[in-house]
mmCIF file of C-alpha atoms in Angstrom:
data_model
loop_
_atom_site.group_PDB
_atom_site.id
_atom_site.type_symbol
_atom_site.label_atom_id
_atom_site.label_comp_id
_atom_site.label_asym_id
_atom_site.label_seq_id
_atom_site.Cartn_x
_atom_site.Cartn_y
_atom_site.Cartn_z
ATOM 1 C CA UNK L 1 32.326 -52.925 -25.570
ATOM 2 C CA UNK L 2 34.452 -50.046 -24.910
ATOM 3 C CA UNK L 3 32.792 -47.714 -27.030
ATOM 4 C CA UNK L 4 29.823 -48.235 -25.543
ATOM 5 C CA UNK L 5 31.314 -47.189 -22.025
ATOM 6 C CA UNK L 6 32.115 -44.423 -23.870
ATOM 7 C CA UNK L 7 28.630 -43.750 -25.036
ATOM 8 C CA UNK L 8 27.208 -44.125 -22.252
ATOM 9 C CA UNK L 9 29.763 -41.875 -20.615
ATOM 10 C CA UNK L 10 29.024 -39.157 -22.405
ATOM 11 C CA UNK L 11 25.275 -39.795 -22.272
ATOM 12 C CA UNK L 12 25.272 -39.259 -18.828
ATOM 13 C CA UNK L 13 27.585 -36.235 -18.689
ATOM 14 C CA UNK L 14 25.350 -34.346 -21.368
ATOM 15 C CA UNK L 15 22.636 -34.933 -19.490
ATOM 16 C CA UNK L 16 23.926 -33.976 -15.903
ATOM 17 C CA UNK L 17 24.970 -30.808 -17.976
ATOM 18 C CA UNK L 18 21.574 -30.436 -19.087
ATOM 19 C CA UNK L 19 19.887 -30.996 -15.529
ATOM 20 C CA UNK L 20 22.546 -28.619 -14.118
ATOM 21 C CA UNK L 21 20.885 -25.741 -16.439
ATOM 22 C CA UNK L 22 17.397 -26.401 -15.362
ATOM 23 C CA UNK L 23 18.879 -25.478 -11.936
ATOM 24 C CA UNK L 24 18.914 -22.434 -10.313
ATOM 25 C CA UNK L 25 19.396 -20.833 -6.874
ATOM 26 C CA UNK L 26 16.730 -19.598 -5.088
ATOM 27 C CA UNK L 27 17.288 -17.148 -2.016
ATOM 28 C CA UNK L 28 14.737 -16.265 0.437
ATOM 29 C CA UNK L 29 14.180 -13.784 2.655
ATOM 30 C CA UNK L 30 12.517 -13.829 5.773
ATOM 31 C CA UNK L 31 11.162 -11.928 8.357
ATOM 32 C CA UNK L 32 12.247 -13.210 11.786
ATOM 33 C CA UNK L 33 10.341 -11.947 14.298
ATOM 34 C CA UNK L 34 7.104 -13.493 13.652
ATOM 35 C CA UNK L 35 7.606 -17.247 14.012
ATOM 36 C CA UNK L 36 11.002 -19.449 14.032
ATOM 37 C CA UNK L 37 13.385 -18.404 10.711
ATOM 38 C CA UNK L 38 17.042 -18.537 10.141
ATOM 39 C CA UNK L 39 16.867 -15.473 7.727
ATOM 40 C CA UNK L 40 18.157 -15.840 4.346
ATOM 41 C CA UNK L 41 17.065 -19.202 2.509
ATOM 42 C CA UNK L 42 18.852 -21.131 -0.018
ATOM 43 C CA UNK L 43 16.650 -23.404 -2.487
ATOM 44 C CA UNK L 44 17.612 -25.701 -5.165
ATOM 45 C CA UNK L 45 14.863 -25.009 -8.036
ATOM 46 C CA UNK L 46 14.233 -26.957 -11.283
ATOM 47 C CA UNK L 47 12.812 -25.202 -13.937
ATOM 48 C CA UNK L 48 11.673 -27.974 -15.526
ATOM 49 C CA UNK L 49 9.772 -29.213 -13.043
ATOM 50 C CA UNK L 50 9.177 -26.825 -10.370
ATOM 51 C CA UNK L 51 10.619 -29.082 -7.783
ATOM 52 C CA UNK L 52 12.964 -27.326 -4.894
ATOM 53 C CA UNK L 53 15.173 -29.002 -2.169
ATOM 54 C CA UNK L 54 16.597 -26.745 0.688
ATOM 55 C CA UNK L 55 20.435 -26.395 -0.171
ATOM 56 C CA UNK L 56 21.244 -23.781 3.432
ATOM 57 C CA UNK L 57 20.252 -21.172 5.485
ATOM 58 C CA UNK L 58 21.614 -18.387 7.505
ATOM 59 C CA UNK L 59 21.647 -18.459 11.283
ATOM 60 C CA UNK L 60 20.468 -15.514 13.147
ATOM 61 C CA UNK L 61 20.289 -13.158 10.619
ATOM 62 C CA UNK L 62 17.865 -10.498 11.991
ATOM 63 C CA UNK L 63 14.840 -9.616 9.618
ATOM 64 C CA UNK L 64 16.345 -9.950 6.480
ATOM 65 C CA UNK L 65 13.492 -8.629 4.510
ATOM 66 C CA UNK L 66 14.993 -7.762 0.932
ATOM 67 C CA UNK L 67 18.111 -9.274 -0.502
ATOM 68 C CA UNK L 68 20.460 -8.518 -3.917
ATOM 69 C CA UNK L 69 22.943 -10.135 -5.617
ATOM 70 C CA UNK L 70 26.345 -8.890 -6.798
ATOM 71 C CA UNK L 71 26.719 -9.249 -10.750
ATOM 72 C CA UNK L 72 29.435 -11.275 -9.871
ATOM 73 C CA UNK L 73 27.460 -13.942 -7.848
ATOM 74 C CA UNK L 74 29.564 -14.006 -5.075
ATOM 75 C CA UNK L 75 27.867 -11.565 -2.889
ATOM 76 C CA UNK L 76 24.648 -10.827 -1.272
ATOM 77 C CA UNK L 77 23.445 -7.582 0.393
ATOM 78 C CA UNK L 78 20.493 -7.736 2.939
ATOM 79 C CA UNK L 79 18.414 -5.087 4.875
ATOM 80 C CA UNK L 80 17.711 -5.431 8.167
ATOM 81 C CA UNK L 81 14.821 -4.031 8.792
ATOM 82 C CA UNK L 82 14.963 -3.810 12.683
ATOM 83 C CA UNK L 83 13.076 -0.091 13.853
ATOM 84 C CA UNK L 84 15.692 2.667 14.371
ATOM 85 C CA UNK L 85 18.645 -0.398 15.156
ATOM 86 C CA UNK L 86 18.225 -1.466 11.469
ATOM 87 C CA UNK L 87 20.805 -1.959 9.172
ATOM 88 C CA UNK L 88 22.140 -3.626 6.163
ATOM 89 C CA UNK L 89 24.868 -6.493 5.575
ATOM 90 C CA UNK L 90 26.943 -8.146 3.352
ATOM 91 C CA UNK L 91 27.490 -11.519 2.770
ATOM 92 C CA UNK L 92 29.981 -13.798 0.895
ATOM 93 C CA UNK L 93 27.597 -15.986 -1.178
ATOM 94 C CA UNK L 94 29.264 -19.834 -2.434
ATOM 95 C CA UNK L 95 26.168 -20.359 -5.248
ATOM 96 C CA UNK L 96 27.814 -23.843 -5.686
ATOM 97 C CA UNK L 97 26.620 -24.377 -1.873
ATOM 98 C CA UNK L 98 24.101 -22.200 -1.330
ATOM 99 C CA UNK L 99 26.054 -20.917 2.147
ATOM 100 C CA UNK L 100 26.206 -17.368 3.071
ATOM 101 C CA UNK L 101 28.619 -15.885 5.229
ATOM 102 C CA UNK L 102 28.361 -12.645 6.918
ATOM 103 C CA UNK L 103 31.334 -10.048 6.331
ATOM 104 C CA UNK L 104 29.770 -7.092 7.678
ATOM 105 C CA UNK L 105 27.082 -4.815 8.339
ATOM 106 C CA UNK L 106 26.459 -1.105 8.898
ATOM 107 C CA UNK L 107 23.954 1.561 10.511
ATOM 108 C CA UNK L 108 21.297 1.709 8.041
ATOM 109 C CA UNK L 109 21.205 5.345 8.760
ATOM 110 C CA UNK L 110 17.145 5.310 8.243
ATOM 111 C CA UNK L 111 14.622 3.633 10.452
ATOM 112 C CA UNK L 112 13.314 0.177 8.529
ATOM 113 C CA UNK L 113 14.827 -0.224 5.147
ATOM 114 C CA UNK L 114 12.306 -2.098 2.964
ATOM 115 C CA UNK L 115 14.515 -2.405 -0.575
ATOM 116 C CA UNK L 116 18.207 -2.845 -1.631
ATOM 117 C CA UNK L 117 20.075 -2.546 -5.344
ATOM 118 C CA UNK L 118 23.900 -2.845 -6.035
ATOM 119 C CA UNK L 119 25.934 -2.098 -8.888
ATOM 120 C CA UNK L 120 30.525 -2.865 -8.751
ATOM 121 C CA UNK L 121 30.883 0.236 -7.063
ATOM 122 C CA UNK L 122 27.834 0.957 -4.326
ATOM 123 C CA UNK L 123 24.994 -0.450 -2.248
ATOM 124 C CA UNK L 124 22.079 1.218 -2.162
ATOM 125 C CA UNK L 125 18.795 1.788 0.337
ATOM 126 C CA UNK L 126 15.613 2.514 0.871
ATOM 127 C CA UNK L 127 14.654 3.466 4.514
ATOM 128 C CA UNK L 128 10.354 3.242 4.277
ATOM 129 C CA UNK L 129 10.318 4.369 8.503
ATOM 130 C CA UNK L 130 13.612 6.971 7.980
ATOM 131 C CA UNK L 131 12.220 8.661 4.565
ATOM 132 C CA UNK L 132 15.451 8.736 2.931
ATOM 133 C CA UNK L 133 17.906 6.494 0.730
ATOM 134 C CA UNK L 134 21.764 5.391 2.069
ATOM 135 C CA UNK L 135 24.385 5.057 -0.430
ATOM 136 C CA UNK L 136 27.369 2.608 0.785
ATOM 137 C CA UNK L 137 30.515 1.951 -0.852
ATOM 138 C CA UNK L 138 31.657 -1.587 -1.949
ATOM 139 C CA UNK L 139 35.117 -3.056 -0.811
ATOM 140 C CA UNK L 140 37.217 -5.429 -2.659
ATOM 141 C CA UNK L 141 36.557 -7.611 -0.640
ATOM 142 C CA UNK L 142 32.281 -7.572 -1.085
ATOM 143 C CA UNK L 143 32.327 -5.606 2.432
ATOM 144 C CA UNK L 144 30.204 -2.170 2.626
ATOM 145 C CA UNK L 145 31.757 1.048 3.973
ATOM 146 C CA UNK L 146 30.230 3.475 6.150
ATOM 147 C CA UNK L 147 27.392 5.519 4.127
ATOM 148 C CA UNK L 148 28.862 8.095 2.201
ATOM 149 C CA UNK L 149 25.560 9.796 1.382
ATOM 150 C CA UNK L 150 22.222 10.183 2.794
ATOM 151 C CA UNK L 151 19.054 11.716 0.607
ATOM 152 C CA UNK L 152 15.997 12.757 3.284
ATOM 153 C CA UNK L 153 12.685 13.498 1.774
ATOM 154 C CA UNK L 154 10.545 15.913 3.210
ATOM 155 C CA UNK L 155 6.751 16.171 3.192
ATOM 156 C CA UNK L 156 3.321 14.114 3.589
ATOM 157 C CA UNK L 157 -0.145 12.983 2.032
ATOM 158 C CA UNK L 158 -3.672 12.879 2.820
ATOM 159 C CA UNK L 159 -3.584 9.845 4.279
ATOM 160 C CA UNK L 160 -3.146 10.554 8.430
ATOM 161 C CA UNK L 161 -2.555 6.675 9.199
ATOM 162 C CA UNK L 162 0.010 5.866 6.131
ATOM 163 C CA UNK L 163 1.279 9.339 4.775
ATOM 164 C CA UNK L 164 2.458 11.021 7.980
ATOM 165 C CA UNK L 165 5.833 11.722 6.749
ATOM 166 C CA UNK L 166 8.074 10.221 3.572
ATOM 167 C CA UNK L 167 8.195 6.730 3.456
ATOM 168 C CA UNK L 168 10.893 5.896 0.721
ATOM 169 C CA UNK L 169 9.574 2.312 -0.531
ATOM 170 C CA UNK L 170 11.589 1.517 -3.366
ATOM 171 C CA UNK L 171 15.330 2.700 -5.334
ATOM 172 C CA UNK L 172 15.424 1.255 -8.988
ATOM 173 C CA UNK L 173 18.362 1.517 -11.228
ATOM 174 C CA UNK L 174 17.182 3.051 -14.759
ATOM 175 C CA UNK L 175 18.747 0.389 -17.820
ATOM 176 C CA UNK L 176 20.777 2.216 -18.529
ATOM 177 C CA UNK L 177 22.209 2.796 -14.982
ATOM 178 C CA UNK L 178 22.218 6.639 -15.411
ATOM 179 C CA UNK L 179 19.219 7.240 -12.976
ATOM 180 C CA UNK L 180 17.777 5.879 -9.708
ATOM 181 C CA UNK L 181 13.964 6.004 -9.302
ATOM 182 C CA UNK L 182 12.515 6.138 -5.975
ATOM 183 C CA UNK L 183 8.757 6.405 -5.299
ATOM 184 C CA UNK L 184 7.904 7.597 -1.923
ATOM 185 C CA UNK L 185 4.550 6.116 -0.284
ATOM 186 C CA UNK L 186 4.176 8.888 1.781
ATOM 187 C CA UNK L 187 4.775 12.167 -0.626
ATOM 188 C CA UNK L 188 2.941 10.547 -3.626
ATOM 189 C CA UNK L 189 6.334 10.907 -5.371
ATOM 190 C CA UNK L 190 8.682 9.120 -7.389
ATOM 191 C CA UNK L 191 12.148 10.913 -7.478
ATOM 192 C CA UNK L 192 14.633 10.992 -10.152
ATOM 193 C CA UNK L 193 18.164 11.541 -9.458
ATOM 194 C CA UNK L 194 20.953 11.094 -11.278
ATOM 195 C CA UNK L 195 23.531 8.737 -10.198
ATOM 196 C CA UNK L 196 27.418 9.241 -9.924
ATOM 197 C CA UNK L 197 28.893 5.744 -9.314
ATOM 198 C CA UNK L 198 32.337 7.385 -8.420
ATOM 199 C CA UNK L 199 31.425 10.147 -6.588
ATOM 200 C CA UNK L 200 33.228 10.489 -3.334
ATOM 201 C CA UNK L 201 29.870 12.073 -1.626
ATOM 202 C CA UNK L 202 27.080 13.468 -3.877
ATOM 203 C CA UNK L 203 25.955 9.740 -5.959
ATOM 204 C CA UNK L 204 22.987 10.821 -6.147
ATOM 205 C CA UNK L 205 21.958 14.020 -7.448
ATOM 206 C CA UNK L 206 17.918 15.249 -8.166
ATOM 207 C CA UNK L 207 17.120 15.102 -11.337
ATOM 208 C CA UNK L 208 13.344 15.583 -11.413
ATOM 209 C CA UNK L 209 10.066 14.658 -9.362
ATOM 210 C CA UNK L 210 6.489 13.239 -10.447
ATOM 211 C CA UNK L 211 3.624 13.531 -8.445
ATOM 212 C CA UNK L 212 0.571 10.695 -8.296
ATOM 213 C CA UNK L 213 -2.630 11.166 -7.369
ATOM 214 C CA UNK L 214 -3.166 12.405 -4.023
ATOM 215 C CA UNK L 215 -3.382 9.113 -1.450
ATOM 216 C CA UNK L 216 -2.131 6.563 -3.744
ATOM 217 C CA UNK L 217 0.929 5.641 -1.994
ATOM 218 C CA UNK L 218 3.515 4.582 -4.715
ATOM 219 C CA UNK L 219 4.943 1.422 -3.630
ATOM 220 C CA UNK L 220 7.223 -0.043 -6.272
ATOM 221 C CA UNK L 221 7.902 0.070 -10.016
ATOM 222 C CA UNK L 222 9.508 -1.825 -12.728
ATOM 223 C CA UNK L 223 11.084 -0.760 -16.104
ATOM 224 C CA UNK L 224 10.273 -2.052 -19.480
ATOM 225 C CA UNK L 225 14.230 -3.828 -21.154
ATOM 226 C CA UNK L 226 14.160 -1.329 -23.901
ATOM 227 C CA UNK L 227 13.733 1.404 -20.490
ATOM 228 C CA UNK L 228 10.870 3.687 -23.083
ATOM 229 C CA UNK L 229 8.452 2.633 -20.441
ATOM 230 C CA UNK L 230 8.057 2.946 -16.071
ATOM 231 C CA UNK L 231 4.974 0.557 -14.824
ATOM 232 C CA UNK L 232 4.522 2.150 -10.793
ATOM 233 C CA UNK L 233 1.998 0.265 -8.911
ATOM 234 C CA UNK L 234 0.429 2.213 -5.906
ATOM 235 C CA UNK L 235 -0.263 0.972 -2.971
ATOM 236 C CA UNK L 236 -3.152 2.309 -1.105
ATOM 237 C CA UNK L 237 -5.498 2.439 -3.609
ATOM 238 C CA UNK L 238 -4.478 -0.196 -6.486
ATOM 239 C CA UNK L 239 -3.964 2.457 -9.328
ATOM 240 C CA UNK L 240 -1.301 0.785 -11.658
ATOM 241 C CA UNK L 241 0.019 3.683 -13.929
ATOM 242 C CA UNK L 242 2.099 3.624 -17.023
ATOM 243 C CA UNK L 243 4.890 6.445 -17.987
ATOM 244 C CA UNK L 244 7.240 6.703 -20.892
ATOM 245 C CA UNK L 245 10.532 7.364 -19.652
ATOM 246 C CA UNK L 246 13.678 9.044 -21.388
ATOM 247 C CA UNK L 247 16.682 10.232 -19.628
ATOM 248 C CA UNK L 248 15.472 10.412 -15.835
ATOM 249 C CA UNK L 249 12.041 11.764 -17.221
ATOM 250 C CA UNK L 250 8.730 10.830 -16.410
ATOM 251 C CA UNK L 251 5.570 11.292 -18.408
ATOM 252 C CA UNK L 252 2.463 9.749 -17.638
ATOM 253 C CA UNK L 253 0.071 8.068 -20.762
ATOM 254 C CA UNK L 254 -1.696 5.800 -18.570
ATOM 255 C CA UNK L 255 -3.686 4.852 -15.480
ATOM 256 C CA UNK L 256 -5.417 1.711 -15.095
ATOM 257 C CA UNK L 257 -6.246 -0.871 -11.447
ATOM 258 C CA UNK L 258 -5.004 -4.364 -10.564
ATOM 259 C CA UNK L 259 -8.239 -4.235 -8.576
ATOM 260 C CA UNK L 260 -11.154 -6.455 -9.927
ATOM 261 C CA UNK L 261 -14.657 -4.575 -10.655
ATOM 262 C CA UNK L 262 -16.625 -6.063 -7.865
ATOM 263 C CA UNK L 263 -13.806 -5.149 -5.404
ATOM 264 C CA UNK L 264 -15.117 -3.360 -2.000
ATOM 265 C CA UNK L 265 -12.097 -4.443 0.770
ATOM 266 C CA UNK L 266 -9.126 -3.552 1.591
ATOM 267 C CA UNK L 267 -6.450 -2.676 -0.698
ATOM 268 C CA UNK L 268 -2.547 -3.080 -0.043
ATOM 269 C CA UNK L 269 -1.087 -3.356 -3.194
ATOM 270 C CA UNK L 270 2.388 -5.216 -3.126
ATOM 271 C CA UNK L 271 4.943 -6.075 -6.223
ATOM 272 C CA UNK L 272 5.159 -5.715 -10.200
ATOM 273 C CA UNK L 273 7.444 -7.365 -12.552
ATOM 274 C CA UNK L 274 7.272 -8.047 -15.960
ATOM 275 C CA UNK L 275 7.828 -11.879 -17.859
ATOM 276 C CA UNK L 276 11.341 -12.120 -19.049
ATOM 277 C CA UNK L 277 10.049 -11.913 -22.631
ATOM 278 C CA UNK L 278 8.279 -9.070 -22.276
ATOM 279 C CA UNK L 279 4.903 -9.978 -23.068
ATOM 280 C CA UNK L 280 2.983 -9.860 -19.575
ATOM 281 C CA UNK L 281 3.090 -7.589 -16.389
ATOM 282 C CA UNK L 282 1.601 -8.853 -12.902
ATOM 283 C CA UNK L 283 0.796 -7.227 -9.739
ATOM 284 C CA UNK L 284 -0.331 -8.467 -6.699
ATOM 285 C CA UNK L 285 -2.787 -7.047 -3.667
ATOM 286 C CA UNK L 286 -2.661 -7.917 -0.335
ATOM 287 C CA UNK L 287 -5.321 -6.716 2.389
ATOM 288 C CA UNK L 288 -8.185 -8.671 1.638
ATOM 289 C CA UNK L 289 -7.889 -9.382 -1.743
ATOM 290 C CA UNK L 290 -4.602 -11.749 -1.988
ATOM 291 C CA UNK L 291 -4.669 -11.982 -5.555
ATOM 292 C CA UNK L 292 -1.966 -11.495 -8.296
ATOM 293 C CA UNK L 293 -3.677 -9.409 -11.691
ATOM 294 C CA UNK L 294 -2.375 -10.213 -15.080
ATOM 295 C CA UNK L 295 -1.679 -8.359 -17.656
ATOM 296 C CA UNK L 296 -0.993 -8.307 -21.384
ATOM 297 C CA UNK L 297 1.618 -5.287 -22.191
ATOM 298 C CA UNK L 298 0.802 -3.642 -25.927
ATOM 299 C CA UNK L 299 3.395 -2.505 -28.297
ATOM 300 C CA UNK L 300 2.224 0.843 -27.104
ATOM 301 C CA UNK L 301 3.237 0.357 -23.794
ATOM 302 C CA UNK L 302 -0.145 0.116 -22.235
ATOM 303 C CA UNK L 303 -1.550 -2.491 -20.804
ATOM 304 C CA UNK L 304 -4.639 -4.866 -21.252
ATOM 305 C CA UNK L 305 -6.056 -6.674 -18.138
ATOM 306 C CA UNK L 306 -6.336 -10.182 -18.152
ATOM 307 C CA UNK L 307 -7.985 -10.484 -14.654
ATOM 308 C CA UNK L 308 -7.127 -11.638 -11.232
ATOM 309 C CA UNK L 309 -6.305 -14.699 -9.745
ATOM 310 C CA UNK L 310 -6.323 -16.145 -5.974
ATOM 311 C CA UNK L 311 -2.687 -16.188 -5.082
ATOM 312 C CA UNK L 312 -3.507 -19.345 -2.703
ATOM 313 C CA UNK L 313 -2.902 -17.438 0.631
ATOM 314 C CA UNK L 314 -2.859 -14.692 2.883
ATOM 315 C CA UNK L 315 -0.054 -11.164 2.142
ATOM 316 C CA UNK L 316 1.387 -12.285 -1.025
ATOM 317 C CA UNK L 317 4.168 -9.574 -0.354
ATOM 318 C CA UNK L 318 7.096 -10.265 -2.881
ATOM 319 C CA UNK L 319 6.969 -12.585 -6.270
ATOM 320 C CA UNK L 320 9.147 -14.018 -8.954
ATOM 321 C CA UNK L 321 9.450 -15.320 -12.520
ATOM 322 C CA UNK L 322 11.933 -18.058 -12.902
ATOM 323 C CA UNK L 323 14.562 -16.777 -15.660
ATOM 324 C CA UNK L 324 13.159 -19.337 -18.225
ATOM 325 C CA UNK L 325 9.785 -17.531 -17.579
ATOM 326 C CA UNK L 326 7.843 -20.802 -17.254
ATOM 327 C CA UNK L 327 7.030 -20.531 -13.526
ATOM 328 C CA UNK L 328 6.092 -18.144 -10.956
ATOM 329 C CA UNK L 329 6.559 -17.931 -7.188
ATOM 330 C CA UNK L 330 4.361 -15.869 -4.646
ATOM 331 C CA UNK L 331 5.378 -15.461 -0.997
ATOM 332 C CA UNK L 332 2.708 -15.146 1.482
ATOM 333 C CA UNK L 333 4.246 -13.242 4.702
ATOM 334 C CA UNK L 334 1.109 -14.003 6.851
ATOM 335 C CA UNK L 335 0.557 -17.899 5.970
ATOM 336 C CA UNK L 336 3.947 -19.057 5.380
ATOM 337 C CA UNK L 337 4.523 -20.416 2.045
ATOM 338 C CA UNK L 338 5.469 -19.928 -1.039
ATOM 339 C CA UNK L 339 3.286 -20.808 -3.458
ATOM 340 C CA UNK L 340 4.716 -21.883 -6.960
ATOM 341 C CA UNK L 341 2.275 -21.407 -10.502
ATOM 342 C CA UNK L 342 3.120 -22.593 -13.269
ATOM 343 C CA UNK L 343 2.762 -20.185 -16.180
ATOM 344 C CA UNK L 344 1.710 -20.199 -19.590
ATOM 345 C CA UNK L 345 4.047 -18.192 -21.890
ATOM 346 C CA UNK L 346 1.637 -17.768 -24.397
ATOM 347 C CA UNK L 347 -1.921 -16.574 -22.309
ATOM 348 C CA UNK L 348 0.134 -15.307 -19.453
ATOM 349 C CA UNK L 349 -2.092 -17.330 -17.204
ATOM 350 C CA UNK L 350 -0.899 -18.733 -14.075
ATOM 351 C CA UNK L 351 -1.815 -22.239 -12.835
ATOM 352 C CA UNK L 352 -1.540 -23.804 -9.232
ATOM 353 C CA UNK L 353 1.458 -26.608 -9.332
ATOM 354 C CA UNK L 354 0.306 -28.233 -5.889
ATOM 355 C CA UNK L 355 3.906 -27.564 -4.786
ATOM 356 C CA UNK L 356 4.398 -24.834 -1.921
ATOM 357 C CA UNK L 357 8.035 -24.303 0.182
ATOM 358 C CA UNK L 358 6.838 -24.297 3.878
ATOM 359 C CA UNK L 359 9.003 -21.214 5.521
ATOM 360 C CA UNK L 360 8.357 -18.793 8.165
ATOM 361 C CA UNK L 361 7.498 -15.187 7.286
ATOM 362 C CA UNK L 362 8.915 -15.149 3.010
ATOM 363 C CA UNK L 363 8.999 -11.989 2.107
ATOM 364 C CA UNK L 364 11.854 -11.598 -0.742
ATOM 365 C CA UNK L 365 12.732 -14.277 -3.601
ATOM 366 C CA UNK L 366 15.466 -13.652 -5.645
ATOM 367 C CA UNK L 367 17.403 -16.049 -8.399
ATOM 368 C CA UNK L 368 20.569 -16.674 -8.992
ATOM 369 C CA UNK L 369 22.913 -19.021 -11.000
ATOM 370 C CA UNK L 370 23.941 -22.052 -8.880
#
C-alpha cells in the first residue's frame, strides 16, 4: 500500500513538473488612453493548449506601449509613450507572480518612444516623434540612470504626411551584440552603429547607413540566429526586403511584398519575426488589410510567399510565437483582443483557435519564463 502512495506521489509531481513547462508568462502592453487599461498585463499561457488565465496587472502605468525583459527575468523596461512628457521605466518583475513593481522612470529625452532593448549593462530607445535613440545605464538594483547618450537623426522623405522629419521606429541588437540597427521611417534609413556596452558616453558609435526606396518607411526588422541575414519590413508601402549582413554591414539581395496581388487599400505595415526554428517569417499589415503574410525562408535566405491570412480584427500592431513555436498571438490595437492561431510547424500555416484575451488597446506581447 505504501508504495503505491509513493507511486502515485511521484506521478503527480512529474506531471505538475511537466504542466509547469507548458507554462509561460505572457506580458502585455497596452495603450491607455483609448479605453480603460491598467498598462502592463500578466497572462498565464499553456502551450499545450493555448489556454491563458490573467495572473496581474499594473496600475496606472501610462501608455506602456513596448516592454523588454532583463536576461535575468527579474526586470522589465517599458516606454511610455506620452508626446514630449514621455518616458521610460523600470520595473521589478516576480515571474513566479506575474506582479510588477515600478522602481523608476526617466525623461525619455525624445518625443514618443515606440521600441525598447536591454542588455546587463544599458537600456536602450527609440523615440519615433523625437528622431533619435536614448541610451540609459542599468543599476544594480534593475533601476535606469539618467541618459548618458542621445543619437538625433537628421533629414526627411517624400512622404509630406509621414516623412516630415526622422522618425526612429526600431533599435535591434545584432547576434552577436556588436551592432545596433535602427531603421528610421522617416529618412528611409536603417543605421548601423557600433555599440560600446561600457562606454561612459559614446555607446553608440556610426558604423554605416542603408538607404530604401524612396517612401517606404522602414518600420522594423528582424535577424536571421546564424545573423548572415536582416529581413526589414517597410511600412508605407509593404516592400519586405532581404539583406545579408556581416559585421554592421548591409547588402541588399532581395525585395519582395507582404501585400496580396489584388491589394488596392491602404497599407500600414506593422511587425516581422521569424518561427523559433527558423523555417517561416510573417509580417503583418494594418490599414485596411489586417492580415498577417506567411512566408517560407530558403536556405538562400530569400523568401517564398505562402499568402495572407485575415488576422481576425482590426490594427494587428505587435505579434508573437510562443517559444515552443506551436502557437501564435496577434494584438489588434483598434478592436481589443488578442487573437491566438494555432500554427502548423510543418506548412507554416496559421489556424484560428476560437480563443481571444479581451484587453483594452494590446499593443506589445512579450514571453517570459514563469
Amino acid at each position: 500500500m505504501k508504495n503505491s502512495y509513493v507511486v502515485l506521489l511521484l506521478i503527480f509531481i512529474l506531471t505538475s513538473v511537466q504542466a509547469q513547462k507548458n507554462k509561460f508568462n505572457l506580458l502585455i502592453g497596452t495603450y491607455t488612453n483609448s479605453c480603460e487599461s491598467k498598462g502592463i498585463y500578466t497572462y498565464d499561457f499553456d502551450t499545450n493548449t493555448g489556454g491563458f488565465n490573467l495572473k496581474n496587472t499594473t496600475d496606472n502605468v501610462v501608455n506602456p506601449s513596448y516592454l523588454a525583459v532583463s536576461k535575468n527575468n527579474n526586470y522589465v523596461y517599458s516606454v511610455n509613450e506620452n508626446g514630449p512628457e514621455s518616458t521610460v521605466s523600470s520595473f521589478g518583475y516576480n515571474a513566479s507572480s506575474g506582479k510588477l513593481s515600478l522602481i523608476n522612470k526617466r525623461s525619455s529625452k525624445g518625443a514618443d518612444p515606440c521600441y525598447i532593448i536591454n542588455d546587463d549593462k544599458n537600456v536602450i530607445v527609440a523615440n519615433y516623434s523625437g528622431g533619435n535613440i536614448s541610451v540609459f545605464g542599468k543599476n544594480s538594483d534593475g533601476s535606469i540612470s539618467e541618459a548618458k547618450q542621445v543619437v538625433q537623426h537628421f533629414g526627411k522623405g517624400i512622404n509630406v504626411q509621414r516623412q516630415e522629419g526622422p522618425h526612429v521606429h526600431m533599435v535591434h541588437f545584432s547576434p552577436d551584440r556588436k551592432f545596433i540597427l535602427s531603421n528610421d521611417l522617416g529618412t528611409d534609413k536603417v543605421y548601423s552603429y557600433q555599440y560600446n556596452p561600457n562606454a561612459a558616453n559614446e555607446i553608440l558609435k556610426i558604423k554605416d547607413s542603408i538607404s530604401v526606396k524612396s517612401g517606404s518607411g522602414p518600420r522594423h526588422l528582424t535577424f536571421s540566429n546564424d545573423g548572415k541575414f536582416v529581413y526589414l519590413l517597410q511600412e508605407l508601402d509593404g516592400a519586405l526586403t532581404v539583406f545579408s549582413y556581416s559585421n554592421g554591414i548591409l547588402k541588399k539581395i532581395e525585395e519582395t511584398t507582404i501585400l496580396a496581388k489584388d491589394f488596392k487599400g491602404t497599407i500600414s505595415s506593422a511587425d516581422i519575426h521569424i518561427s523559433p526554428d527558423e523555417k517561416f517569417l510573417y509580417a503583418t499589415n494594418r490599414g485596411e488589410a489586417n492580415t498577417i503574410s506567411i512566408f517560407k525562408i530558403l536556405k538562400n535566405g530569400k523568401l517564398l510567399s505562402k499568402g495572407q491570412i485575415s488576422t481576425l480584427g482590426k490594427g494587428p500592431r505587435n505579434f508573437a510565437i510562443d517559444p515552443t513555436g506551436k502557437f501564435l498571438l496577434v494584438a489588434h490595437q483598434y478592436t481589443n483582443d488578442v487573437v491566438i492561431f494555432k500554427r502548423n510547424v510543418t506548412t507554416g500555416a496559421l489556424t484560428y483557435t476560437g480563443k481571444r484575451i479581451a484587453l483594452c488597446s494590446p499593443v506589445c506581447l512579450v514571453f517570459t519564463k514563469n
